[in-house]
XYZ file of C-alpha atoms in Angstrom:
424
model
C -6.483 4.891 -8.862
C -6.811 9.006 -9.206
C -10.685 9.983 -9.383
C -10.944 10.882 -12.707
C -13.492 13.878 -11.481
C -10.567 15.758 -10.262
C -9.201 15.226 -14.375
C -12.006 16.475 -15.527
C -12.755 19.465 -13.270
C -9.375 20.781 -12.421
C -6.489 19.039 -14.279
C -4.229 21.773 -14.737
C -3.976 22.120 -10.867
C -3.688 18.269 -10.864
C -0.759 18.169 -13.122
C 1.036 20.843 -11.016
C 0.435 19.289 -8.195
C 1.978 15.491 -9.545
C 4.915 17.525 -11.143
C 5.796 18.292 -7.194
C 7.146 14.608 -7.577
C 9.443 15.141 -10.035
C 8.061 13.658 -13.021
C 5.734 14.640 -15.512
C 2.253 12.511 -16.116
C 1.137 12.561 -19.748
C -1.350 10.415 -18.930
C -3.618 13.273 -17.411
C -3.858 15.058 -20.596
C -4.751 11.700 -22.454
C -6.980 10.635 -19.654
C -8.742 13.884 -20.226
C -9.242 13.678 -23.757
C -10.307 10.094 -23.976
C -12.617 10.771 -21.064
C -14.066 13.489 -22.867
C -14.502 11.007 -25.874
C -15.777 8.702 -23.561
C -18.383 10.825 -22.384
C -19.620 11.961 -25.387
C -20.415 8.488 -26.694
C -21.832 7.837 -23.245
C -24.184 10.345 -24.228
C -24.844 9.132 -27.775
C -25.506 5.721 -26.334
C -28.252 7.170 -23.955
C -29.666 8.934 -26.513
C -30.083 5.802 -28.959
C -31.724 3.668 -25.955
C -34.147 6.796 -25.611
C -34.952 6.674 -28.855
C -35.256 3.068 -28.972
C -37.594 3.074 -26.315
C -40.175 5.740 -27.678
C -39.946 3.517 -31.426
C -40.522 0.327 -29.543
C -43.925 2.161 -27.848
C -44.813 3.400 -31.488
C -44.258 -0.223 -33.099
C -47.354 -1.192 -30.529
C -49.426 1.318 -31.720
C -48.370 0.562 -35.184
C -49.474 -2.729 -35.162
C -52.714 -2.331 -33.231
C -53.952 0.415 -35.902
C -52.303 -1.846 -39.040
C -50.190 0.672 -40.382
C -47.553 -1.747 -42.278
C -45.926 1.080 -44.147
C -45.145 2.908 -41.052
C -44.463 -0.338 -39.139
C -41.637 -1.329 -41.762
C -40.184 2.253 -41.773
C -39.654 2.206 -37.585
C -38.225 -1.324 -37.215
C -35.617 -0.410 -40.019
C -34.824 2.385 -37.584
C -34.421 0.139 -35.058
C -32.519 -2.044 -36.935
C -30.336 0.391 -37.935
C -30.034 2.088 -34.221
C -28.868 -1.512 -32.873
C -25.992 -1.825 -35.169
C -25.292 1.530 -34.141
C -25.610 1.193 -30.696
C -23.369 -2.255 -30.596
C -20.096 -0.206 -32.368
C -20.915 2.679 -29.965
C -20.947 0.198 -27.119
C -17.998 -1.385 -28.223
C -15.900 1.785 -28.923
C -17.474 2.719 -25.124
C -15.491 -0.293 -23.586
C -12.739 0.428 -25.673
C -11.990 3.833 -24.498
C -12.898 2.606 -20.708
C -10.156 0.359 -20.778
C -7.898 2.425 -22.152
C -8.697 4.915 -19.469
C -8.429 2.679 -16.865
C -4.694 1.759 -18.292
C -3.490 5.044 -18.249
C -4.962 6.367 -14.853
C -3.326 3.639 -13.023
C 0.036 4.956 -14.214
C -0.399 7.940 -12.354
C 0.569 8.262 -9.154
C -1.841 9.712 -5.894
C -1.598 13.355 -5.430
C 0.187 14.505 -2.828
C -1.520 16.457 0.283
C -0.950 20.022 0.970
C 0.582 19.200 4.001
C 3.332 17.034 2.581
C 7.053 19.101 1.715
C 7.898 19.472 -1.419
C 11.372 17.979 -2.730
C 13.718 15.774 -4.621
C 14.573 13.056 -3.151
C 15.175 11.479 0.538
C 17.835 14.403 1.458
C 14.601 16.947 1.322
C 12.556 15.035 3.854
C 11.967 16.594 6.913
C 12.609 15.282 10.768
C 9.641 15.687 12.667
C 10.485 14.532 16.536
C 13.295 11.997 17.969
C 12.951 9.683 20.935
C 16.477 8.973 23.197
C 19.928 9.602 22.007
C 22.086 7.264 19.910
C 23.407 4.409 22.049
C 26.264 5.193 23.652
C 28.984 2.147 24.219
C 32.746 2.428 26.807
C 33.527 -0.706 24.065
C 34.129 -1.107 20.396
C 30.935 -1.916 19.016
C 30.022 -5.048 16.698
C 28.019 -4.989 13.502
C 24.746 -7.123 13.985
C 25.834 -9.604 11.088
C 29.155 -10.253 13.385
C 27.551 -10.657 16.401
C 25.234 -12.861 14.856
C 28.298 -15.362 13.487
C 29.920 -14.982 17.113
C 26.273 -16.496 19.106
C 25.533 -18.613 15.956
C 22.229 -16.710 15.741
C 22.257 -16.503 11.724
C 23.462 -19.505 9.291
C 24.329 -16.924 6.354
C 26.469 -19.915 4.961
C 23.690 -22.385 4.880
C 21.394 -19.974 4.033
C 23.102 -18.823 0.886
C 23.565 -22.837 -0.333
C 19.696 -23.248 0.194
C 18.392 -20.267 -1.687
C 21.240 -17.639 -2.783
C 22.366 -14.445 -1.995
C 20.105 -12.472 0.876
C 18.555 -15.338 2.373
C 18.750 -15.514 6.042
C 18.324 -18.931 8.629
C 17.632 -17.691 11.988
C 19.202 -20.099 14.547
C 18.542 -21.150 17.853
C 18.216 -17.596 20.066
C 18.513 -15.686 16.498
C 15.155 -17.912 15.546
C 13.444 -17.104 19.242
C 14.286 -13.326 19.027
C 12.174 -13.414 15.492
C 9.575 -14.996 17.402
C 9.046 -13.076 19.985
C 9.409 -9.586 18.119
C 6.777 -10.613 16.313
C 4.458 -11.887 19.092
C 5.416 -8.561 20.972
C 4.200 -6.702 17.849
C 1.223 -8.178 17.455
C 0.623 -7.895 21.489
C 0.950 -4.139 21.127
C -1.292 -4.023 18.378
C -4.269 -5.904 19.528
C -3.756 -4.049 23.062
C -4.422 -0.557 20.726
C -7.467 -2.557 19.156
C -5.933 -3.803 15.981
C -7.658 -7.325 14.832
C -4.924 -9.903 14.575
C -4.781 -11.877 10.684
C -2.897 -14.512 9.447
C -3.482 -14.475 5.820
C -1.719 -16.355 3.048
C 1.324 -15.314 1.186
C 0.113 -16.230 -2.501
C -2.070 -13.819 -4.139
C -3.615 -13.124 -7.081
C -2.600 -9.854 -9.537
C -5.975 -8.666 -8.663
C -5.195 -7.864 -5.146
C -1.764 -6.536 -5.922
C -3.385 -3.946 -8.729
C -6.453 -3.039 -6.111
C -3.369 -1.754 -3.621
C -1.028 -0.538 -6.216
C 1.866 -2.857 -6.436
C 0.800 -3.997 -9.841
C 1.832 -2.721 -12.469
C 4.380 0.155 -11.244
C 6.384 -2.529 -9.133
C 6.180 -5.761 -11.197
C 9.896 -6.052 -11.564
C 10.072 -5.914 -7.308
C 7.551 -8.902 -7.191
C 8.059 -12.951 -7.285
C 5.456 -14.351 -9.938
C 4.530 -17.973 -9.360
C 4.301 -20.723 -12.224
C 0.883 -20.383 -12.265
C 1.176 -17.073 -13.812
C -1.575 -15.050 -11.661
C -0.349 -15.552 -8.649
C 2.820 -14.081 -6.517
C 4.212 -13.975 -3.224
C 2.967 -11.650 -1.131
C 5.618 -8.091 -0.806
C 3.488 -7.010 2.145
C 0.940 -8.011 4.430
C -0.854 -4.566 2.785
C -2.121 -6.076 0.271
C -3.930 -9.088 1.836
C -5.512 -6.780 4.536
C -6.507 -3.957 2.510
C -7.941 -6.527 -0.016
C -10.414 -8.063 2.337
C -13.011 -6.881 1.887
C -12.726 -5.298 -1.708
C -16.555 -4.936 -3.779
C -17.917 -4.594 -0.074
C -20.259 -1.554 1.062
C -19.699 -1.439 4.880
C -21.641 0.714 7.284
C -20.133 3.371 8.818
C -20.326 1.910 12.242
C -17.829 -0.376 11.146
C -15.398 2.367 10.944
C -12.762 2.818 11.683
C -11.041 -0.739 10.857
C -8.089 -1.591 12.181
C -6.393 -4.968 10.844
C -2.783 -6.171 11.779
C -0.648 -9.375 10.785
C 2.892 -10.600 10.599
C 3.891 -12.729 7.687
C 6.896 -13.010 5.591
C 7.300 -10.978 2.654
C 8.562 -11.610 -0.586
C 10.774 -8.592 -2.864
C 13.405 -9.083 -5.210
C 14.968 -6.061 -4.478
C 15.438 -5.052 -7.786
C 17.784 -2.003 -8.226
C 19.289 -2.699 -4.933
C 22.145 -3.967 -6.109
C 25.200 -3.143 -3.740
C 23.020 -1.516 -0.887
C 22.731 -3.074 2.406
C 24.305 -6.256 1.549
C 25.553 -7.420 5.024
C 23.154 -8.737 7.932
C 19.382 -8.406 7.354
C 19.167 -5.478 6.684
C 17.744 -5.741 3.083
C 16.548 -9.503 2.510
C 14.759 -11.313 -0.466
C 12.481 -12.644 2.094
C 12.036 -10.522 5.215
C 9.319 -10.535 8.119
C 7.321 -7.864 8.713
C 3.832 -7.206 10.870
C 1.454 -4.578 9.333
C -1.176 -2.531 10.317
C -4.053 -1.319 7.959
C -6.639 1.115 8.747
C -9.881 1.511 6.733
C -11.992 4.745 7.464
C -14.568 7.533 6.775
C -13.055 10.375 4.668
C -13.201 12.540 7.053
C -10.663 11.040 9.812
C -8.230 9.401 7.665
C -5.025 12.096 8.713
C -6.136 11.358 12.181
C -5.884 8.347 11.930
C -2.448 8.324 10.190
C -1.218 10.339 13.340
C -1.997 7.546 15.464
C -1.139 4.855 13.519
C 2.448 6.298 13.521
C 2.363 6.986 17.057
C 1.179 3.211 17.345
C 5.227 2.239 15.498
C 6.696 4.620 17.719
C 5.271 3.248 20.588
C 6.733 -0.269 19.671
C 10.283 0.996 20.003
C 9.902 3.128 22.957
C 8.453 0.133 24.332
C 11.704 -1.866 23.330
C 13.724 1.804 24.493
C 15.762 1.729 21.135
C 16.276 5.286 19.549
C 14.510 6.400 16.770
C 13.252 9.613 14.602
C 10.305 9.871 12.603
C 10.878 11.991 9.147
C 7.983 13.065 6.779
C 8.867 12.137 3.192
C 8.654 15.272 0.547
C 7.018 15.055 -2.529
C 9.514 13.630 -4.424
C 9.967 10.476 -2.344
C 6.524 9.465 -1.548
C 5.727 5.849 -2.537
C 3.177 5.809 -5.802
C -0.308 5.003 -4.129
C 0.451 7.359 -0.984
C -1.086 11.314 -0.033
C 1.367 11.698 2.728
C 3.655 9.128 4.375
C 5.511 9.456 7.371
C 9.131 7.435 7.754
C 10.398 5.846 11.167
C 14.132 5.366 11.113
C 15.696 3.164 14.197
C 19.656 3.642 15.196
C 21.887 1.325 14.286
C 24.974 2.041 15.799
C 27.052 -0.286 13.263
C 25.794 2.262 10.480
C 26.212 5.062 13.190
C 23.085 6.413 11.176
C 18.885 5.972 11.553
C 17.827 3.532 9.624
C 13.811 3.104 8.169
C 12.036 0.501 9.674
C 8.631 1.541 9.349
C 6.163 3.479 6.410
C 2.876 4.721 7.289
C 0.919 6.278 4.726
C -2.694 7.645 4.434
C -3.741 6.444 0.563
C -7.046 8.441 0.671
C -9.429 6.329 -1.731
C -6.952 5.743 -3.984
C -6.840 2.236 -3.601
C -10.411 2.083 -2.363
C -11.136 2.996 -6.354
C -9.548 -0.125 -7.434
C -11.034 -2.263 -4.828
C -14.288 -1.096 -4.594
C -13.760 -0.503 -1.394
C -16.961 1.685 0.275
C -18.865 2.396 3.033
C -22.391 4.199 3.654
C -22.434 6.995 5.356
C -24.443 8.624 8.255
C -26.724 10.294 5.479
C -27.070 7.076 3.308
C -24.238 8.717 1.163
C -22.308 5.416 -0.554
C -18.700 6.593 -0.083
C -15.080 5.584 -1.164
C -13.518 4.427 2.154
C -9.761 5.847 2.857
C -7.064 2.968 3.600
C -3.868 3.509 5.331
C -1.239 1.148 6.205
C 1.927 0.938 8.241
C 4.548 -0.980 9.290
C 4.063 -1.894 12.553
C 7.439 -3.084 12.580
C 9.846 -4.463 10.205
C 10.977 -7.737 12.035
C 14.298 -8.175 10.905
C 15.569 -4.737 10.993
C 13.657 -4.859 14.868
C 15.958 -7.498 15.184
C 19.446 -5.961 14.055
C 17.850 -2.615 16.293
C 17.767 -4.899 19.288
C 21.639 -6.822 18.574
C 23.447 -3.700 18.103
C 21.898 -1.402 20.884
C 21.656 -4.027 23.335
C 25.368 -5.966 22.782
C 27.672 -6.118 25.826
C 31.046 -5.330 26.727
C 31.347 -9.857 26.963
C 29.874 -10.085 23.398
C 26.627 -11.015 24.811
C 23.154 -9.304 23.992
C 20.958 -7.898 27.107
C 17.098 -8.982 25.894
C 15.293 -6.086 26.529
C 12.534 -5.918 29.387
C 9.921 -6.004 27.247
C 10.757 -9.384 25.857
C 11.725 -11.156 28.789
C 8.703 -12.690 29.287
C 9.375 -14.895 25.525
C 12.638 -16.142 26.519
C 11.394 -18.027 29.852
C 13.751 -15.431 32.157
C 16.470 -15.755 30.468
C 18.611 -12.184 30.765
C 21.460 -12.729 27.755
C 21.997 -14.015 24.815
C 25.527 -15.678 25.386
């Protein structure tokens, strides 16, 4: 959630700055005025308790020198100030709540540092690592060369639960596996603390981290009607330890899992609907950072660095982007893209995000730390994919088929698939 201090201090500078995503936010301007509303009432209210207070001292003095006429005339002032001070109280919680609505319609604000732009085609490349594969054979699609090793039951998986469902099969199921132990391997080895959290949560969570309510229509709401599968490890992690005050010794926090995640895709109709590309349920291992204020873009540096390490580790090709204003996701400041080759899209596709959020979801969650001066502070949370499993997956298929139809496991990952060399 935006700190409403920037509203009130500089909000014509805020709204230009939000407009760099290509939208405009009413909500600051109503945020403003009810927050000036707000205030004032605030005020009245403190005023009435003051007063209350110096009345109650006079009733004492009232009594103990018998002055009834007096006496009567200050407790109907009372009297009268409590009635007062419960529809002031009430309108108080009123225009809170209202406030609270609207400012978690508007988006973070982007940093200075971030481009500014329309859409995806205004993002910028930063830095590449290798050159596209390069194959003396005509290359398969992953989806194909997934039917030809019977590594993927799309059939099966289609009669079970519908349309972009995926059942990983035999050496299909043992590549999942051990991308995602190798993920978590390189994580821990950089310091991360491994998780394995559960995949329901409550709307509270999703709301403290932003997914709620901008991306409702993305989500899977259980039966119970508070609960929902999880779209990203992200939200578990950087929930954990919401309405906490941590010391600052504790910081940085790093905190890593891999869990399936749950989206409906919605909008996505007609994009990416062969392989696993773009599934309905998808793995994926995260990494979350909580950290002072003062370190956060630091720490987003390295955090990328910590995705890109992954696939230079696994030698596949990849580019990192940063995403202009007008792509950013809603609760990020700045967010850096990593885009793998594929060679059966003969184009880099994303396969991780890693954003620095600032203390905009620390607002919601409460989320603090005390500083080196005693100073109770807003800690800054950033997350990243650290990497998308099943796009890791189609990365490693395409680049590493052979000329036989086989797939060469990479180096890395021989040490999961008991020395075997292929996948035949």
């Amino acid at each position: 959630m935006i700190d409403i201090a920037l509203i009130r201090t500089d909000k014509e500078t805020i709204k230009k700055r939000l407009e760099t995503r290509n939208k405009t936010y009413p909500q600051i301007d109503q945020v403003f005025s009810l927050d000036n509303e707000w205030r004032k009432i605030k005020t009245e209210i403190q005023k009435i308790y003051t007063e209350r207070n110096a009345n109650t001292e006079k009733i004492k003095e009232l009594i103990n020198s018998n002055k009834k006429d007096e006496l009567a005339i200050v407790q109907e002032t009372i009297k009268k100030s409590k009635q007062k001070l419960s529809e002031l109280e009430k309108k108080e919680a009123e225009l809170k709540e209202q406030i609270n609505t609207l400012s978690k319609e508007i988006p973070n604000i982007p940093d200075l540092s971030v481009p500014n732009g329309k859409d995806e085609n205004d993002n910028i490349e930063v830095n590449k690592f290798s050159q596209p594969t390069k194959f003396n054979f005509p290359i398969k699609a992953h989806w194909d060369l997934a039917n030809d090793l019977k590594l993927v039951d799309f059939t099966r998986a289609t009669k079970i639960s519908g349309s972009r469902y995926t059942i990983y099969v035999g050496a299909g199921a043992k590549l999942i596996r051990a991308l995602q132990a190798f993920t978590l391997d390189m994580n821990t080895k950089a310091g991360f603390k491994e998780y394995l959290p559960p995949v329901i949560i409550n709307a509270s969570a999703l709301y403290g981290t932003g997914q709620l309510p901008k991306f409702e229509e993305d989500l899977y709401g259980l039966k119970t009607g508070n609960q929902y599968l999880s779209p990203t490890a992200e939200v578990q992690l950087t929930n954990l330890f919401s309405n906490e005050i941590l010391s600052v010794s504790e910081l940085p926090m790093y905190l890593t899992a891999s869990t399936a995640c749950f989206r409906s895709e919605a909008g996505s109709a007609g994009k990416d609907t062969k392989g696993v590309i773009r599934q309905h349920q998808f793995y994926k291992t995260e990494m979350v950072k909580l950290t002072k204020q003062e370190t956060s873009f630091d720490e987003l540096e390295s955090m990328t660095r910590q995705a890109e390490l992954i696939l230079e580790a696994l030698q596949l090709p990849y580019r990192r982007i940063v995403l202009c204003t007008g792509d950013m996701g809603f609760a990020s400041a700045k967010t850096y893209d990593i885009e793998v080759w594929l060679p059966s899209y003969n184009a880099y596709k994303e396969i991780s995000s890693c954003s620095n959020c600032l203390d905009f979801q620390a607002r919601n969650l409460m989320l603090r730390y005390r500083d080196e001066n005693n100073e109770i502070k807003y800690c800054h949370t950033l997350n990243g994919s650290g990497l998308a499993i099943d796009r890791l997956w189609a990365a490693v298929v395409e680049n590493y088929q052979q000329k036989d139809g086989s797939i060469k496991i990479p180096e890395k990952l021989l040490k999961y698939f008991d020395g075997e060399q292929y996948i035949k």
